[in-house]
Tab-separated table of C-alpha atoms in Angstrom:
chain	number	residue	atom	x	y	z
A	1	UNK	CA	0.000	0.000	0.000
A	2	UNK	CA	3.002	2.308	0.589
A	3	UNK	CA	3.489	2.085	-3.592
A	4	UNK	CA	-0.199	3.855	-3.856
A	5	UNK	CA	0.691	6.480	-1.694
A	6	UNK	CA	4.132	7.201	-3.241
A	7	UNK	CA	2.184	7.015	-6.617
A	8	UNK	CA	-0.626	9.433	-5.651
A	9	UNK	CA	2.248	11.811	-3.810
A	10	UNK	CA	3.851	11.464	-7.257
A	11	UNK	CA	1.244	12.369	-9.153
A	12	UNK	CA	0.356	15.318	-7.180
A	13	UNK	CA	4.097	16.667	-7.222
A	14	UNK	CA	3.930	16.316	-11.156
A	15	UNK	CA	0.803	18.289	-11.093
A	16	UNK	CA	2.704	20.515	-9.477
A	17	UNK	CA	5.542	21.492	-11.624
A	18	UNK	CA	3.369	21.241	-14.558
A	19	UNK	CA	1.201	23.930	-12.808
A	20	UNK	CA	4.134	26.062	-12.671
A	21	UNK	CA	5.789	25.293	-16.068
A	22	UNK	CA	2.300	26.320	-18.364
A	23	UNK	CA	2.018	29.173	-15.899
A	24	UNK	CA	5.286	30.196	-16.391
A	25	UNK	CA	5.518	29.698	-20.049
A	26	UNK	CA	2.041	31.187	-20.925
A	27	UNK	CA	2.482	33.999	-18.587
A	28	UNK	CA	6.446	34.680	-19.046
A	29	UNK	CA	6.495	34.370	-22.783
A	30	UNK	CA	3.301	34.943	-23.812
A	31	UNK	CA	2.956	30.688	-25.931
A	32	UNK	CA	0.480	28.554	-26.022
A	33	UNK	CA	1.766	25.551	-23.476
A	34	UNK	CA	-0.500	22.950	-24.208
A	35	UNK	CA	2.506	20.837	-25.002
A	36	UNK	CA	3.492	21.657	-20.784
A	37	UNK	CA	1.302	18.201	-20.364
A	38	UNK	CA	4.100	16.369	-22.064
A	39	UNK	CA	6.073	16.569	-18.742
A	40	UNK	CA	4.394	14.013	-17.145
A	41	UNK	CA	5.965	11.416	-19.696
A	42	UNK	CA	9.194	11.466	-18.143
A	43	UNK	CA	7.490	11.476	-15.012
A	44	UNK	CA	5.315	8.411	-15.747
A	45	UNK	CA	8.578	7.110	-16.438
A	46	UNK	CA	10.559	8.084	-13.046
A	47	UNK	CA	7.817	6.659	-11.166
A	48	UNK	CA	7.279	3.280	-12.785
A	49	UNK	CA	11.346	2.745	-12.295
A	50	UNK	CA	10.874	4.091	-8.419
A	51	UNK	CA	8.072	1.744	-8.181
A	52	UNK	CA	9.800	-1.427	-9.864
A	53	UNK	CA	13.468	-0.806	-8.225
A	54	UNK	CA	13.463	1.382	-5.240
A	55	UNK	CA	10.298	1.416	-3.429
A	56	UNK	CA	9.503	-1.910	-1.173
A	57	UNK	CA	6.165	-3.035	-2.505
A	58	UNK	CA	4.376	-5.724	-3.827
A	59	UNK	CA	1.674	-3.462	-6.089
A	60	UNK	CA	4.382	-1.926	-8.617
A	61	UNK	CA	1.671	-2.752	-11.292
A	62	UNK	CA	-1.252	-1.293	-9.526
A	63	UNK	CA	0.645	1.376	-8.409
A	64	UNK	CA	1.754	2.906	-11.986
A	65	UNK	CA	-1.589	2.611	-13.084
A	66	UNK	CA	-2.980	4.870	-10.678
A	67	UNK	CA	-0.587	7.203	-11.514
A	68	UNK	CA	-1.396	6.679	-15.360
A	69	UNK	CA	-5.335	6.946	-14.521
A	70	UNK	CA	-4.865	10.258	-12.310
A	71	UNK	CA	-2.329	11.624	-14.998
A	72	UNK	CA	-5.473	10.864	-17.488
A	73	UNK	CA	-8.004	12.446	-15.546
A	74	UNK	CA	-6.175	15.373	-15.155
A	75	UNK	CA	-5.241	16.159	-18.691
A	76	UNK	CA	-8.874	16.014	-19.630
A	77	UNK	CA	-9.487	18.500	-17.018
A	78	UNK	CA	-6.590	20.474	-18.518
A	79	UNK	CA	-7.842	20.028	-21.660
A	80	UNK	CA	-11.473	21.526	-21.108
A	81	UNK	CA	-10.106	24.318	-19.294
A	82	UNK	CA	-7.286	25.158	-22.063
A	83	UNK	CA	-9.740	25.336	-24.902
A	84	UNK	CA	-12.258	26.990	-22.738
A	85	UNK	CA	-15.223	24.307	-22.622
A	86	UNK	CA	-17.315	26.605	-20.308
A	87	UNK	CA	-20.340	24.069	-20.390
A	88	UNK	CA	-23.550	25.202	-21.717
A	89	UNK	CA	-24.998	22.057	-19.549
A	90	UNK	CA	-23.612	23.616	-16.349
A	91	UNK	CA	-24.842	27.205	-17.241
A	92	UNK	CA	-28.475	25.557	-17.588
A	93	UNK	CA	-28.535	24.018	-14.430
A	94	UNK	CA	-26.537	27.471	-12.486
A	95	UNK	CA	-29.394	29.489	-14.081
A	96	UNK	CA	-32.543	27.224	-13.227
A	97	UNK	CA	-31.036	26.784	-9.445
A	98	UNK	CA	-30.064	30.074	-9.008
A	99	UNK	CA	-32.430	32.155	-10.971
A	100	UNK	CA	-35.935	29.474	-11.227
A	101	UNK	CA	-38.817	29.452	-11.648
A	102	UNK	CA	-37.489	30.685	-15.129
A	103	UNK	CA	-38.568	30.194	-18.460
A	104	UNK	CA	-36.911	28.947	-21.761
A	105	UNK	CA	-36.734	32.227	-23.056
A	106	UNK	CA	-35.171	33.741	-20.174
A	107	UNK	CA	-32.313	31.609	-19.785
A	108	UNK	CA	-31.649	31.719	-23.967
A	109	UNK	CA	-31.176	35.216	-22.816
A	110	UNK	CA	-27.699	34.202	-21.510
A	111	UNK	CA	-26.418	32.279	-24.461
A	112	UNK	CA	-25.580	33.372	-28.417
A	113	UNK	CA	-23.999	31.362	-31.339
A	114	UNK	CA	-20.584	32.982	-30.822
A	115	UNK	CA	-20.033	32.012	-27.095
A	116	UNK	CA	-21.954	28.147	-27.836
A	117	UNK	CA	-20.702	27.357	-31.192
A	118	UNK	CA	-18.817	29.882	-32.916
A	119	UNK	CA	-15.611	29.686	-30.267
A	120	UNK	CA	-15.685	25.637	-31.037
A	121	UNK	CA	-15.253	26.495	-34.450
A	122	UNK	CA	-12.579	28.681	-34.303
A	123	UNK	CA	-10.914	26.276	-31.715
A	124	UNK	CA	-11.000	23.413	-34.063
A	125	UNK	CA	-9.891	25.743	-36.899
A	126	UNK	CA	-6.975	26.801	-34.449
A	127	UNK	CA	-6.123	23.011	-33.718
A	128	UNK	CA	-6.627	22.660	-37.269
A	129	UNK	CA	-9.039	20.103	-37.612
A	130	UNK	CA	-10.749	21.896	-39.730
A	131	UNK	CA	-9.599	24.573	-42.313
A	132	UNK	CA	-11.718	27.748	-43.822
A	133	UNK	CA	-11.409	28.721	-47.411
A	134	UNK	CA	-13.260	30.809	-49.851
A	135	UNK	CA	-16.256	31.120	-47.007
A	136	UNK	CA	-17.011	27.713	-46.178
A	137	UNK	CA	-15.653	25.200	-43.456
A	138	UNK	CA	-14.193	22.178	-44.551
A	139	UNK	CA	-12.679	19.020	-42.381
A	140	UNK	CA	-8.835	18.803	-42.346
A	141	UNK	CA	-7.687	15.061	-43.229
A	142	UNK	CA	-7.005	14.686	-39.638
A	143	UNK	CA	-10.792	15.400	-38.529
A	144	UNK	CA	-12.287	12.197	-40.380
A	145	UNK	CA	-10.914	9.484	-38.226
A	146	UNK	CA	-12.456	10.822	-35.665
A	147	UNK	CA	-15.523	11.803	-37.644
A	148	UNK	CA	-15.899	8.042	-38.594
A	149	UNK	CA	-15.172	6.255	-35.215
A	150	UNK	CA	-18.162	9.205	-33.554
A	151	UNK	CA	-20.650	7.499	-36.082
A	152	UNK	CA	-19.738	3.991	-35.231
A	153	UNK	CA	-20.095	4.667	-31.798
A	154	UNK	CA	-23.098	6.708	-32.063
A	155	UNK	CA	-24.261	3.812	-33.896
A	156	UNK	CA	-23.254	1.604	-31.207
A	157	UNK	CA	-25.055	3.352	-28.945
A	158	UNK	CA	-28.251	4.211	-30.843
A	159	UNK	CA	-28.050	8.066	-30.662
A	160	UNK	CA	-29.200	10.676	-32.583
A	161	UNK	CA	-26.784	13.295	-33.642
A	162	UNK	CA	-24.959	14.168	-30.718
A	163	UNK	CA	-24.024	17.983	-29.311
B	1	UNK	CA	-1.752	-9.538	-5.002
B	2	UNK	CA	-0.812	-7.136	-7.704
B	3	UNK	CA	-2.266	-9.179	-10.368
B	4	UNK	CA	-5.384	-9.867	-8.630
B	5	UNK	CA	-5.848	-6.138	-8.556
B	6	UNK	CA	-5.115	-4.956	-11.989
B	7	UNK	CA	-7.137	-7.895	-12.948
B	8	UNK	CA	-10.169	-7.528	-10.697
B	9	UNK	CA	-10.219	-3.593	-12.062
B	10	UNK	CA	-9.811	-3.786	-15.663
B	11	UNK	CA	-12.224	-7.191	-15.786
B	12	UNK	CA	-14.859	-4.623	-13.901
B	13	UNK	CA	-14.146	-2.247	-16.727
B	14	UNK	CA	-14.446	-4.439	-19.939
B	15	UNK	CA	-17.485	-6.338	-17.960
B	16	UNK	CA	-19.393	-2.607	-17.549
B	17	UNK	CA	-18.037	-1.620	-21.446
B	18	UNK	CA	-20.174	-4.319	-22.882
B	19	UNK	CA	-22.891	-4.062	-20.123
B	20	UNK	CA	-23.717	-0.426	-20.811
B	21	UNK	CA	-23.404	-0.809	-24.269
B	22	UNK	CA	-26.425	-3.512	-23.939
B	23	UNK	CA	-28.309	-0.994	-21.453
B	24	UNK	CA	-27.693	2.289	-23.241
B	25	UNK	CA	-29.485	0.995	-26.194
B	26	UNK	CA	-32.492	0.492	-24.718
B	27	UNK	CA	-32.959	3.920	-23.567
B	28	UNK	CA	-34.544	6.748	-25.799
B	29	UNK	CA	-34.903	9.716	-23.487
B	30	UNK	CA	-31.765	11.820	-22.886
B	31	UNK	CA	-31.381	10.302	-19.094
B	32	UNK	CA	-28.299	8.658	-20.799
B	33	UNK	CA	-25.811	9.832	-17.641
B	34	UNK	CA	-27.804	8.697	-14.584
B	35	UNK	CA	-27.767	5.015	-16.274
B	36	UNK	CA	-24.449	4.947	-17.570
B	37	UNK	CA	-24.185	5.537	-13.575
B	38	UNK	CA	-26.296	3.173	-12.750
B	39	UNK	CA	-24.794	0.684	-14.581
B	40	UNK	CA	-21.178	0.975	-13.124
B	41	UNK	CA	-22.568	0.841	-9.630
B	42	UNK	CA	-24.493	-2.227	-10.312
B	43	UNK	CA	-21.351	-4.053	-12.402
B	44	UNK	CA	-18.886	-2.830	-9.656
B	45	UNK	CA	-20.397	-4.096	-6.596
B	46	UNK	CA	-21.178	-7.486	-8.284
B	47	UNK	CA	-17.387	-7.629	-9.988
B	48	UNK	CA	-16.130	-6.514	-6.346
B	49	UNK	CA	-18.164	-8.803	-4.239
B	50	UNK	CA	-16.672	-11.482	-6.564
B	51	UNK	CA	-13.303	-10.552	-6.103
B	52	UNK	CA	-13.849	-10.475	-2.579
B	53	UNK	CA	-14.694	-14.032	-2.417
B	54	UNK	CA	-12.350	-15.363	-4.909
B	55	UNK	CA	-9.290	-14.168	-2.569
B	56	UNK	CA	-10.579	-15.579	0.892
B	57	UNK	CA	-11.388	-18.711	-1.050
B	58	UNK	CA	-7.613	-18.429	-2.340
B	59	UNK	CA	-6.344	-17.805	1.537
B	60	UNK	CA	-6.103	-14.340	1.784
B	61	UNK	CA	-7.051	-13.158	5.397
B	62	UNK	CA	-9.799	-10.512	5.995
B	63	UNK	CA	-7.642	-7.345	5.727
B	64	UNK	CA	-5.121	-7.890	2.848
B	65	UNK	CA	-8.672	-8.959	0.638
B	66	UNK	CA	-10.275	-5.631	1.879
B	67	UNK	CA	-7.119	-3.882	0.485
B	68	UNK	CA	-7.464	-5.635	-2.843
B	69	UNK	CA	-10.928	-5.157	-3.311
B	70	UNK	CA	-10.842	-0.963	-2.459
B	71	UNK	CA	-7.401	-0.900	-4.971
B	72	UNK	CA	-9.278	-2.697	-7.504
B	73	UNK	CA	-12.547	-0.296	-6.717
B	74	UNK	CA	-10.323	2.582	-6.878
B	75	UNK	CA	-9.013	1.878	-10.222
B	76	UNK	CA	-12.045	0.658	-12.051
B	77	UNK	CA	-13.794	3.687	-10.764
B	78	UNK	CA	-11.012	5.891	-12.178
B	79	UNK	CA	-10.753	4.328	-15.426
B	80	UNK	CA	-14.361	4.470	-15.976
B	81	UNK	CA	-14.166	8.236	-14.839
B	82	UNK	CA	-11.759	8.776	-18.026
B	83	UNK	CA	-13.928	6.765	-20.461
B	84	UNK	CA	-16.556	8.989	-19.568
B	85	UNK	CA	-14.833	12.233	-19.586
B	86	UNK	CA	-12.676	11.327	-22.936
B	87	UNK	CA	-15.120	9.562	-24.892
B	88	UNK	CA	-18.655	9.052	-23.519
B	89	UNK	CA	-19.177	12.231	-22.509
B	90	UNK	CA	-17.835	13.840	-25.625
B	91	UNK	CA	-19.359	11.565	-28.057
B	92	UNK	CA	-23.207	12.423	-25.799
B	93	UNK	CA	-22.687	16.212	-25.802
B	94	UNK	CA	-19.933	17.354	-26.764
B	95	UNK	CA	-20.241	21.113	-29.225
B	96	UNK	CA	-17.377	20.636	-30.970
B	97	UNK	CA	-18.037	17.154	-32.146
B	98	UNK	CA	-21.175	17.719	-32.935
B	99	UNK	CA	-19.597	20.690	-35.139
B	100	UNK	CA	-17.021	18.661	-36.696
B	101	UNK	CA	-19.900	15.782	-38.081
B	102	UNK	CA	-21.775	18.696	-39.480
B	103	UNK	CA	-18.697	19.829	-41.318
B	104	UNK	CA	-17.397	16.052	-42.186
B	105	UNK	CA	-21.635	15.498	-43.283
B	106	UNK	CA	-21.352	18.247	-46.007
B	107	UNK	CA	-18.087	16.394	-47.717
B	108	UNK	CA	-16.276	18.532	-49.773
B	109	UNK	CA	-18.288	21.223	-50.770
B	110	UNK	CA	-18.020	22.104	-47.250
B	111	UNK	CA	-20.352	24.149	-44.895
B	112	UNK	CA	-20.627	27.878	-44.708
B	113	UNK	CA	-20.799	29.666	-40.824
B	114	UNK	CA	-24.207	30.611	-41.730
B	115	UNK	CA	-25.551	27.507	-42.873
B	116	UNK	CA	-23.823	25.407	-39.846
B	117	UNK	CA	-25.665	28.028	-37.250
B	118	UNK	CA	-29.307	27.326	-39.074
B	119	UNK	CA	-28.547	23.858	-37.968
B	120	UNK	CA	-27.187	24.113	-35.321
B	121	UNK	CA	-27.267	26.816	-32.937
B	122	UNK	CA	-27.468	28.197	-29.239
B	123	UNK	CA	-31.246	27.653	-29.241
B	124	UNK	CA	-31.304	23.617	-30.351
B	125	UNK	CA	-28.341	23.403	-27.456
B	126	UNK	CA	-30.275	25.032	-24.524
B	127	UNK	CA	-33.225	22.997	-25.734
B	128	UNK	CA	-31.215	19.545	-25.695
B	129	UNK	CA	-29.961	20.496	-22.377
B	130	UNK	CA	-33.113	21.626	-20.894
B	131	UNK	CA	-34.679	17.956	-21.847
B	132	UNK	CA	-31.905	16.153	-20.592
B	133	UNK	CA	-32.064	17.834	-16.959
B	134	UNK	CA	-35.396	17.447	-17.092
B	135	UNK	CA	-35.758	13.707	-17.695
B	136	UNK	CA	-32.604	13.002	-15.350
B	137	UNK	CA	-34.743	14.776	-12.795
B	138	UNK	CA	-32.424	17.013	-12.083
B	139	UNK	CA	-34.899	20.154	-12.767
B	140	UNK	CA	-38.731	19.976	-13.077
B	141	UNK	CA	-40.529	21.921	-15.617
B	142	UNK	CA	-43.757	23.544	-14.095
B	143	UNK	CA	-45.912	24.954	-16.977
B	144	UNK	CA	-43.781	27.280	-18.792
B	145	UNK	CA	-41.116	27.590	-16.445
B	146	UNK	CA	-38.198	25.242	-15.257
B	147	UNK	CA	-37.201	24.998	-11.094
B	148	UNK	CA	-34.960	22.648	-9.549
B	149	UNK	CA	-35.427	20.916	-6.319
B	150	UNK	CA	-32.530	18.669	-5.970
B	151	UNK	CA	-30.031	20.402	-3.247
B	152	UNK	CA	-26.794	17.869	-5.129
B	153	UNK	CA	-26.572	17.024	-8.452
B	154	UNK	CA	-24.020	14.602	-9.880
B	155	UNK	CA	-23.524	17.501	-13.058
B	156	UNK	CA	-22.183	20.120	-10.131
B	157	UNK	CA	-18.937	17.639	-9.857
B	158	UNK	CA	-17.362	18.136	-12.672
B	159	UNK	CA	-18.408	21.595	-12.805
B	160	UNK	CA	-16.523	22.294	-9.421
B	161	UNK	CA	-13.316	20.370	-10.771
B	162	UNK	CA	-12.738	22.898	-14.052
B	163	UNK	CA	-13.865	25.880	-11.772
B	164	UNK	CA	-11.026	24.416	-9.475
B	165	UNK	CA	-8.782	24.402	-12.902
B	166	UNK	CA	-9.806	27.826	-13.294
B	167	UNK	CA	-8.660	28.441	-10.421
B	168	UNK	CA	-5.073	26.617	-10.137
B	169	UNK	CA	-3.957	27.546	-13.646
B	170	UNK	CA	-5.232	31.479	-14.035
B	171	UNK	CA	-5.769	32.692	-17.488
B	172	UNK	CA	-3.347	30.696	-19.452
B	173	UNK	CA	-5.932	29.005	-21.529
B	174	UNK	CA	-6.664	29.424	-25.299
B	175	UNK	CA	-8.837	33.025	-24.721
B	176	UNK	CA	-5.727	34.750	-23.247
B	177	UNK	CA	-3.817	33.785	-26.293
B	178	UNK	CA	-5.839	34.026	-29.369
């Protein structure tokens, strides 16, 4: 058990520095530090070698996985915060428990196209998923593998469009 | 021990994969989250009590078999937690997804802004969301207005978590830099 807590004390140390590091980066030199995330490779990597060699244990295994599956967790986190996925969902349910009895057409007063749909689109032109040209949005190459494995699994699932 | 716990956590996880596949075809209302829910509390205790059993039939004494089965919890519960946030939960709701099979639908002609936001716009995504709360239960709707009731809902988590983010990282996200 002394392996899960090094693990999880791991974790949160590389959380840590990679606080600092995109903080520092975005802040101090004005760049996008997505790429900051990349850190905890080396760090998945120090850890799994601390668990296998150094550290008395017999969960090495377990261990590195729940380093992996906090690492995970976090990054989507990161990830919804960097491209600024301020959920419409949430918003809803903030405006109905803060604001109800409300109606439909007093809580569409707090969205518009350019905060809902219009900033994804310029995101995924900006990740370059998909490219603009002579008006019109088209899908970058990258964009259709994921476009085709959404529609299996939507198919999978039986769902309507999705959004 | 190790074994018994990456086993008894990842054999959860594939058993609830093709469980909730089964279940979450049956449903037609948007209460898609509260079952997907459902589901991994139902597979987990089952998959857990199992575990349980299996390692004081194999010898294992009361508290090194309570230590497996929380590890193995532990780590089904967080894998899960990722498949929902990275996949299930994008592939339900997410905008930009939804955006990107609109703009993969119109092959190479291509969508203009205009014609994407007739089809798709702020309105149709309150709406979705509004029927989704409402047949989770998570709000009511009383005539022509919407209330909610419930003092804890399971949406506030991961609201909390990014407002945490928010909070940790300051404004070094995408809208500081563009």
């Amino acid at each position: 058990m002394v392996q899960f807590f090094v693990s999880l004390g791991w974790y949160l140390l590389t959380a840590l520095i990679h606080v600092i590091l995109h903080r520092a980066l975005a802040l101090g030199f004005g760049k996008l530090t997505k790429n900051s995330f990349l850190i905890f490779i080396p760090s998945a990597m120090v850890i799994g070698w601390l668990l296998y060699f150094k550290i008395p244990g017999t969960l090495p295994m377990s261990a590195l996985f729940l380093f992996l599956l906090f690492s995970g967790a976090h990054f989507l986190f990161f990830m919804s915060f960097f491209f600024d996925a301020r959920s419409p969902s949430m918003k809803v349910l903030f405006l109905v428990r803060r604001h109800g009895p409300i109606t439909r057409e007093e809580i569409l007063t707090h969205f518009s196209d350019a905060e809902t749909v219009v900033n994804r689109v310029n995101t995924l032109l900006y990740e370059k998923f998909l490219v603009e040209g002579g008006n019109r949005l088209h899908a970058a190459p990258k964009a259709i593998p994921i476009a085709r494995f959404m529609t299996w699994y939507r198919r999978l699932m039986k769902w309507e469009r999705g959004g | 021990m190790d074994i018994f716990i990456l086993a008894g956590s990842v054999g959860t996880f594939l058993i609830f994969l093709a469980l909730h596949v089964l279940v979450l075809r049956q449903i037609s209302d948007r209460s898609v989250i509260p079952v997907f829910w459902m589901t991994y509390v139902f597979v987990s205790m089952a998959a857990h009590v199992f575990l349980g059993i299996v390692s004081s039939m194999r010898g294992m004494g009361a508290v090194p078999t309570l230590g497996i089965v929380a590890a193995s919890f532990l780590l089904s519960t967080l894998l899960t937690g990722n498949y929902f946030m990275g996949i299930f939960g994008v592939m339900e709701s997410s905008i930009r997804m939804r955006v990107l099979g609109e703009v993969v639908r119109a092959g190479r002609a291509g969508v203009s802004r205009r014609t994407l936001l007739t089809h798709y716009n702020h309105m149709k995504i309150v709406d979705k969301r509004l029927a989704r709360f409402v047949a989770s239960g998570d709000i009511e709707r009383m005539g022509e207005v919407y209330v909610s009731r419930k003092p804890f809902t399971f949406f506030l988590v991961p609201a909390l978590m990014l407002h945490f983010f928010w909070w940790v990282y300051g404004r070094t996200n995408i809208v500081y830099s563009k």
